[in-house]
mmCIF file with all atom_site columns, C-alpha atoms and ligand atoms in Angstrom:
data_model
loop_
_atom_site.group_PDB
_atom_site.id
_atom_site.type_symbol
_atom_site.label_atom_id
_atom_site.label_alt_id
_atom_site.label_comp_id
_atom_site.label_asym_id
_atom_site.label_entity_id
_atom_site.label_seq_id
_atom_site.pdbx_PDB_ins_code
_atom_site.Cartn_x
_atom_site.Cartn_y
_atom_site.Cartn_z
_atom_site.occupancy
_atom_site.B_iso_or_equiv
_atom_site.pdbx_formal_charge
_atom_site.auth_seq_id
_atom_site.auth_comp_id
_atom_site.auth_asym_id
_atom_site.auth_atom_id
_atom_site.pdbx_PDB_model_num
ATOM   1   C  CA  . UNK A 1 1   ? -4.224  12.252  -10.285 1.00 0.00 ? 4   UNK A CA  1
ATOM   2   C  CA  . UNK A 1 2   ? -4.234  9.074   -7.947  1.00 0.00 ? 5   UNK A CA  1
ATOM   3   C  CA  . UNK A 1 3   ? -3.431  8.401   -4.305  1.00 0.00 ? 6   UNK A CA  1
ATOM   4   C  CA  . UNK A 1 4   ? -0.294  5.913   -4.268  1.00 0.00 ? 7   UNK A CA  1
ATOM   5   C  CA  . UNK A 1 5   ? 1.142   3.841   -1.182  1.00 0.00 ? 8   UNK A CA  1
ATOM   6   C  CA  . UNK A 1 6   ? 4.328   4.000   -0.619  1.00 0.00 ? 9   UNK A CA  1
ATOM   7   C  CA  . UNK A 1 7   ? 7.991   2.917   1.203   1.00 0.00 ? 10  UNK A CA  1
ATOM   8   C  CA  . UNK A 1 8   ? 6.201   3.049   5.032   1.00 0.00 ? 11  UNK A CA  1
ATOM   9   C  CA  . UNK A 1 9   ? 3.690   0.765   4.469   1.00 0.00 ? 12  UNK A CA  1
ATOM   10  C  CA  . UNK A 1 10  ? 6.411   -2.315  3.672   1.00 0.00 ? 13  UNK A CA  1
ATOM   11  C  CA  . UNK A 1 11  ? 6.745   -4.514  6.739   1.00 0.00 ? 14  UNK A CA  1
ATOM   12  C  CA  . UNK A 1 12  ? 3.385   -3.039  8.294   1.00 0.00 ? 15  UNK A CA  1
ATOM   13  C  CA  . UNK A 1 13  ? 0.501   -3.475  6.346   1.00 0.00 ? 16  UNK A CA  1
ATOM   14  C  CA  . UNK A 1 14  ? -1.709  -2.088  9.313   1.00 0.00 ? 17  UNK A CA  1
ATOM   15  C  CA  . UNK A 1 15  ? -4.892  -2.824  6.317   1.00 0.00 ? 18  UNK A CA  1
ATOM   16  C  CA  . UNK A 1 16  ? -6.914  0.344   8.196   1.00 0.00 ? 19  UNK A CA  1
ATOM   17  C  CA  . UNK A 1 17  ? -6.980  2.393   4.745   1.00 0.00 ? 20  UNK A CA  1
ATOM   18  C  CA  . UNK A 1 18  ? -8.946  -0.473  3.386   1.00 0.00 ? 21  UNK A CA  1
ATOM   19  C  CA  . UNK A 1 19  ? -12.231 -0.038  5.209   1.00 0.00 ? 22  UNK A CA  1
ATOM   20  C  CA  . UNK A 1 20  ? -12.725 3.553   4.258   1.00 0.00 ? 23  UNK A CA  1
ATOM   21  C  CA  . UNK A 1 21  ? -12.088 3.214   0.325   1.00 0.00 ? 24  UNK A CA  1
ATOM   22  C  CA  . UNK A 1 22  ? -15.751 3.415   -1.302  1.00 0.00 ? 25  UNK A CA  1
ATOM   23  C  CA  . UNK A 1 23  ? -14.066 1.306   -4.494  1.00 0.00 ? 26  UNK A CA  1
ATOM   24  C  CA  . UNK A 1 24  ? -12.104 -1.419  -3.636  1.00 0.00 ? 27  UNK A CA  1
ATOM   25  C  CA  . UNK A 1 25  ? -8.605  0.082   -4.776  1.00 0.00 ? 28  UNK A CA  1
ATOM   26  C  CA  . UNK A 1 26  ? -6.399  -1.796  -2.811  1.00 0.00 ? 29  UNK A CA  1
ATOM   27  C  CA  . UNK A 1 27  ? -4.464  -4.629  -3.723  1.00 0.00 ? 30  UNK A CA  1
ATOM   28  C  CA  . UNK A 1 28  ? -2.354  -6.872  -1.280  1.00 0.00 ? 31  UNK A CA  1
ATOM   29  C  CA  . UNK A 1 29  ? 0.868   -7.896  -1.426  1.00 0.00 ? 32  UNK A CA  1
ATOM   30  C  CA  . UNK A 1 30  ? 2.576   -10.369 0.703   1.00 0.00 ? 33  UNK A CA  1
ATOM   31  C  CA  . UNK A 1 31  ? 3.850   -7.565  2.898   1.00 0.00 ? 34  UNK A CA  1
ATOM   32  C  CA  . UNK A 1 32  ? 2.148   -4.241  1.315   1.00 0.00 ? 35  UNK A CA  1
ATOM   33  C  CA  . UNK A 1 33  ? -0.479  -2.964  -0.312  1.00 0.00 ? 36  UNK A CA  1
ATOM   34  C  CA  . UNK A 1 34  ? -1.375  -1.093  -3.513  1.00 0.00 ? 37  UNK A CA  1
ATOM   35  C  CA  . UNK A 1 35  ? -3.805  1.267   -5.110  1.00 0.00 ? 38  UNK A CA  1
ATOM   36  C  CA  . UNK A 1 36  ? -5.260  0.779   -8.393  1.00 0.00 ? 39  UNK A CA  1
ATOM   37  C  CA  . UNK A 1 37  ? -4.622  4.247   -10.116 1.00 0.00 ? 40  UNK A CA  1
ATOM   38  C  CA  . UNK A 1 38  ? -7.568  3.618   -11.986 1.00 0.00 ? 41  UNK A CA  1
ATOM   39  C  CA  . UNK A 1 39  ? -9.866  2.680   -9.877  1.00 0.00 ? 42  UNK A CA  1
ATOM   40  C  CA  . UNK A 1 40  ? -8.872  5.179   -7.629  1.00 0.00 ? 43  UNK A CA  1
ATOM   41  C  CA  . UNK A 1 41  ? -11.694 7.985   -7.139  1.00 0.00 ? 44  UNK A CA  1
ATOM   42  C  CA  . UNK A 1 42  ? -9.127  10.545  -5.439  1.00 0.00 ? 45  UNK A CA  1
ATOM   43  C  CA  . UNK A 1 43  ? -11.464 10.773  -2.622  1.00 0.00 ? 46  UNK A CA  1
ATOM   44  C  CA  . UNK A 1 44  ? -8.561  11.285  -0.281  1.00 0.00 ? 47  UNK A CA  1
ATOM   45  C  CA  . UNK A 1 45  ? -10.348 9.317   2.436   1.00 0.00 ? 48  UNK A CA  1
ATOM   46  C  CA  . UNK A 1 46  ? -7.581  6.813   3.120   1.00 0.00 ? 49  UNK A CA  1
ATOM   47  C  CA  . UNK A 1 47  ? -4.835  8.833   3.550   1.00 0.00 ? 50  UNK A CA  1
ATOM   48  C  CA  . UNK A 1 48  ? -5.830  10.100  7.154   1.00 0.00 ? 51  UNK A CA  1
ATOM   49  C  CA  . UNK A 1 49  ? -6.632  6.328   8.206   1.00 0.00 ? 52  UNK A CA  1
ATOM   50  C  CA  . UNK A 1 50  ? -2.944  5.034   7.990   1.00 0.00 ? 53  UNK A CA  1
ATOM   51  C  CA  . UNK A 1 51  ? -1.280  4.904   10.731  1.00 0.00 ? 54  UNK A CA  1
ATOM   52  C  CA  . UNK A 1 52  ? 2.005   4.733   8.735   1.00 0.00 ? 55  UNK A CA  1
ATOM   53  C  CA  . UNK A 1 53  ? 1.128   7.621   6.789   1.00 0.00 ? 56  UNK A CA  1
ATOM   54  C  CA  . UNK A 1 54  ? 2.638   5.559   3.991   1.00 0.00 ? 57  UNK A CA  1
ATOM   55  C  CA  . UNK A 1 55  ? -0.620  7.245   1.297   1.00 0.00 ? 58  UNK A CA  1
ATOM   56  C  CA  . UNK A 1 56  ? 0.313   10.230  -0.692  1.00 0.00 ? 59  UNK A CA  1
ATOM   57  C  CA  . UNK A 1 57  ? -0.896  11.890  -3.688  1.00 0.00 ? 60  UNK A CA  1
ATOM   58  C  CA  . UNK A 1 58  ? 1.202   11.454  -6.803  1.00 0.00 ? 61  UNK A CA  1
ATOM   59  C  CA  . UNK A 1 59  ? 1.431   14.782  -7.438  1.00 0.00 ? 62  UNK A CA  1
ATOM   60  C  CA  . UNK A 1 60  ? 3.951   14.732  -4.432  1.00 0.00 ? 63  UNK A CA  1
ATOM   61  C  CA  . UNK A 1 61  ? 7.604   15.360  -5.356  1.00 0.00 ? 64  UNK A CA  1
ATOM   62  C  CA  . UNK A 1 62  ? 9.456   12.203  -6.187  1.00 0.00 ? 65  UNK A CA  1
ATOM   63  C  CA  . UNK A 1 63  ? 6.406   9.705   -6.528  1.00 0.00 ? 66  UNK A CA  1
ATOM   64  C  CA  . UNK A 1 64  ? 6.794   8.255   -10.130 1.00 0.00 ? 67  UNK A CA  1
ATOM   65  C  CA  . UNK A 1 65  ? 8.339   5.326   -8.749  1.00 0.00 ? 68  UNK A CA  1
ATOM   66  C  CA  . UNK A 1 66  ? 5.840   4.714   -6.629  1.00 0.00 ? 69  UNK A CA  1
ATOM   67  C  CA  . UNK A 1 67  ? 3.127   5.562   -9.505  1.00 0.00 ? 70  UNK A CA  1
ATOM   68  C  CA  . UNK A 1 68  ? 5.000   2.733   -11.349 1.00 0.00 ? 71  UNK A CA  1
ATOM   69  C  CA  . UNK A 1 69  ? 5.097   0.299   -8.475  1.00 0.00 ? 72  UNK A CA  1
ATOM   70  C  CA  . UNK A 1 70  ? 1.348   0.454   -7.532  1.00 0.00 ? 73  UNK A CA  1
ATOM   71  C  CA  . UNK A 1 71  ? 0.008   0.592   -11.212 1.00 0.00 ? 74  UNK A CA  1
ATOM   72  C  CA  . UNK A 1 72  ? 2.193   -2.663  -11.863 1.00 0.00 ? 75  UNK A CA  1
ATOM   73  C  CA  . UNK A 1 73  ? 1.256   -4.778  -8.577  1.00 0.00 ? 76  UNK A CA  1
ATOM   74  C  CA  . UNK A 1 74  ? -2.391  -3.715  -9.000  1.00 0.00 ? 77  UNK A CA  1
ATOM   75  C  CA  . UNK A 1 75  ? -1.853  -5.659  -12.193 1.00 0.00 ? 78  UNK A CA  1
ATOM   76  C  CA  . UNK A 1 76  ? -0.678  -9.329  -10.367 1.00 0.00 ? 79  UNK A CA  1
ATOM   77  C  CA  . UNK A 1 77  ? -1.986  -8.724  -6.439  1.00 0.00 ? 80  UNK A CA  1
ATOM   78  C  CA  . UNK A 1 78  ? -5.404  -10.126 -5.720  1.00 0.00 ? 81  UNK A CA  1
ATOM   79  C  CA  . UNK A 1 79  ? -8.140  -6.884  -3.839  1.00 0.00 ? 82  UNK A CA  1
ATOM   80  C  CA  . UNK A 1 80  ? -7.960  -6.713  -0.459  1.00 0.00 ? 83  UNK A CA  1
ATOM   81  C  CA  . UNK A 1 81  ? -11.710 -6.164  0.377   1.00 0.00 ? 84  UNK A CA  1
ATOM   82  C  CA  . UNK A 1 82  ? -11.561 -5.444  4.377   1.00 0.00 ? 85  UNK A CA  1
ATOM   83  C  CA  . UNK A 1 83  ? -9.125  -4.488  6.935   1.00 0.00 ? 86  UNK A CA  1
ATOM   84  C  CA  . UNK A 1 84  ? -7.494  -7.161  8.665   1.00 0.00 ? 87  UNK A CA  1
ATOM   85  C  CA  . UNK A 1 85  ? -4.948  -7.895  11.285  1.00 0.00 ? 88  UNK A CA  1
ATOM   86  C  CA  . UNK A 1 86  ? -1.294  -5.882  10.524  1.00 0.00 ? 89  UNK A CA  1
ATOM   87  C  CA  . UNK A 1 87  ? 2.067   -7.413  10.103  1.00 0.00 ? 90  UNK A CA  1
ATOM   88  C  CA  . UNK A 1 88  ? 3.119   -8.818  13.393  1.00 0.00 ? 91  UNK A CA  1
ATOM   89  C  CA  . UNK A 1 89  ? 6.099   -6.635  13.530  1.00 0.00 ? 92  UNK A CA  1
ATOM   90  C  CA  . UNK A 1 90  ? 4.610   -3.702  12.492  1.00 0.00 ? 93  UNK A CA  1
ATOM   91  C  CA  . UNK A 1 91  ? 5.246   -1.294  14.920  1.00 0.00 ? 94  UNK A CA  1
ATOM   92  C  CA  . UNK A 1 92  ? 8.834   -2.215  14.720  1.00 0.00 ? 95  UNK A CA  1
ATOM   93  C  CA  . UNK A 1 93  ? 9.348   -1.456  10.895  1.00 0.00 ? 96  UNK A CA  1
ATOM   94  C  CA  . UNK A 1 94  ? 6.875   1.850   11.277  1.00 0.00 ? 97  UNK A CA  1
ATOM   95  C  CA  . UNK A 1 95  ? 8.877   4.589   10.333  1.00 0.00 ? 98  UNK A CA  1
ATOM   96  C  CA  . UNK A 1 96  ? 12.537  2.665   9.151   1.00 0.00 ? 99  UNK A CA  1
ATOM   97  C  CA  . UNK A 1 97  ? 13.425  4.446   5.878   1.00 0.00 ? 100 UNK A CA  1
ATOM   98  C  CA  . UNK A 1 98  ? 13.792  2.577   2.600   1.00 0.00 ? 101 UNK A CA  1
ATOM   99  C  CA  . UNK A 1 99  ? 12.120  -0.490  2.884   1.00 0.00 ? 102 UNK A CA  1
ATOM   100 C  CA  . UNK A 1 100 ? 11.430  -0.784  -0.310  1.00 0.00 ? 103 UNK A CA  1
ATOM   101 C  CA  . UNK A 1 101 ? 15.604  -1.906  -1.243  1.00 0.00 ? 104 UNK A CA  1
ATOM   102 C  CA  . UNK A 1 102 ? 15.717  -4.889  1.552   1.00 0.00 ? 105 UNK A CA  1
ATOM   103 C  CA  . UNK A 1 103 ? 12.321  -5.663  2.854   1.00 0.00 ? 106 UNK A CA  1
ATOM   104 C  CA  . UNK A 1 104 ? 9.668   -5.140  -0.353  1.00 0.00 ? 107 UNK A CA  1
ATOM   105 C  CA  . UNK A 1 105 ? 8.043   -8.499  -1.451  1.00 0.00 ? 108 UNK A CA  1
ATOM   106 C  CA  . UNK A 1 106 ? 6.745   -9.027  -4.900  1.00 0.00 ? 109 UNK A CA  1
ATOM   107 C  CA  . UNK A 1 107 ? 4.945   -12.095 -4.091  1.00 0.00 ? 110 UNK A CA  1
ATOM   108 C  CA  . UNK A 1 108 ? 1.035   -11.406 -3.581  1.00 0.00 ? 111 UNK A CA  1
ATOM   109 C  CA  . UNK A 1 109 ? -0.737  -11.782 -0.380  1.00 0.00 ? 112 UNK A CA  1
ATOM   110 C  CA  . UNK A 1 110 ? -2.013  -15.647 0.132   1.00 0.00 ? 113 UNK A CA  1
ATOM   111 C  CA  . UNK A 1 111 ? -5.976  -15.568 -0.774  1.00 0.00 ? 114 UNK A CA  1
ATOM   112 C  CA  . UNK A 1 112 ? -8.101  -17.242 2.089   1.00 0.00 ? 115 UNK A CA  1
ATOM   113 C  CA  . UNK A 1 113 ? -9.911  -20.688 0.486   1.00 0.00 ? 116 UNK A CA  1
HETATM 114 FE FE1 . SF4 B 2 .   ? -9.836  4.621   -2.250  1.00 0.00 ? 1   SF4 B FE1 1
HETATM 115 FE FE2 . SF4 B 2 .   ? -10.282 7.245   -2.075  1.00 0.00 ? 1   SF4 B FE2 1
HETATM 116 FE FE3 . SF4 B 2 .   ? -8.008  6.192   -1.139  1.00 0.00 ? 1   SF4 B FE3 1
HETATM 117 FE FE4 . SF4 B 2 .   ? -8.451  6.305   -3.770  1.00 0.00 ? 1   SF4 B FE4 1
HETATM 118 S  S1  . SF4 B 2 .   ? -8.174  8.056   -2.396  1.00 0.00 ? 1   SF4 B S1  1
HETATM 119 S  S2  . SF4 B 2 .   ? -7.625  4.571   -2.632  1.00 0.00 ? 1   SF4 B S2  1
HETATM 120 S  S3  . SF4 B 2 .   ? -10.668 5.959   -3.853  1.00 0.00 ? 1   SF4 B S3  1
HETATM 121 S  S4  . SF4 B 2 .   ? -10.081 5.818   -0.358  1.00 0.00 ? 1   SF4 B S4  1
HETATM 122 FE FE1 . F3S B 3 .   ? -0.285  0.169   4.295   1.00 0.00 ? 2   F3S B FE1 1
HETATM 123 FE FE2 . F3S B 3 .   ? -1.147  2.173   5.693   1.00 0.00 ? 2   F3S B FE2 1
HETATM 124 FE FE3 . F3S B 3 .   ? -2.867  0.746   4.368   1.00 0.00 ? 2   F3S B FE3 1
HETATM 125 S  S1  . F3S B 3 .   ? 0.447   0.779   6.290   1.00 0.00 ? 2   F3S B S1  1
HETATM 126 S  S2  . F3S B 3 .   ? -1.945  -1.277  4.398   1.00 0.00 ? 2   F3S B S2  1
HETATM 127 S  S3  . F3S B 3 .   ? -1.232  1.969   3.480   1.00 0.00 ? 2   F3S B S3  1
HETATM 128 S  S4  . F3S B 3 .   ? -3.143  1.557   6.415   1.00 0.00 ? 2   F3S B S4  1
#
């Protein structure tokens, strides 16, 4: 079992979930983030820190695509290693359904220098 991110996070990014993982699962996109199924340590820690609620367990009905998602951006995104500022507009896309068809980004997040 893993913990997997999914459609809510799109567009908001809020980054809290990434202070409280003890392993350095996530991996940023240019507007989400991703877990690393295996890195992931099921600790379950993260999933009350989101504001979006966007982390669920992949034993959850109707998760393989987001099993699929996260295992294949944890493959290209670089680790996000501390929470950060959200999306500007994230309050606004908190909570609009199915991001993922007209709003999901592929591109990773851009790495400080
Ligand atoms: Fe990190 Fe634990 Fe969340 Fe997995 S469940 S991503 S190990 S905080
Ligand atoms: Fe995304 Fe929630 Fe983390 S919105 S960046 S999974 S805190």
């Amino acid at each position: 079992m893993t913990f997997v991110v999914t459609d809510n996070c799109i567009a908001c990014k809020y980054t809290d979930c990434v202070d409280s993982c003890p392993v350095d699962c996530f991996h940023e996109g240019e507007n989400m983030l991703v877990i690393n199924p295996a890195e992931c340590i099921d600790c379950g820690v993260c999933v009350p820190e989101c504001p979006a609620d966007a982390i669920r367990p992949d034993t959850e009905e109707g998760m393989e695509p987001w099993v699929e998602l996260n295992a294949r951006y944890t493959q290209v995104w670089p680790i996000l290693y501390s929470t950060k500022e959200p999306l500007p507009d994230a309050d606004e896309f908190d909570g609009k359904e199915r991001k993922i068809e007209t709003l999901f980004s592929d591109k990773p997040a851009e790495v400080a220098a």
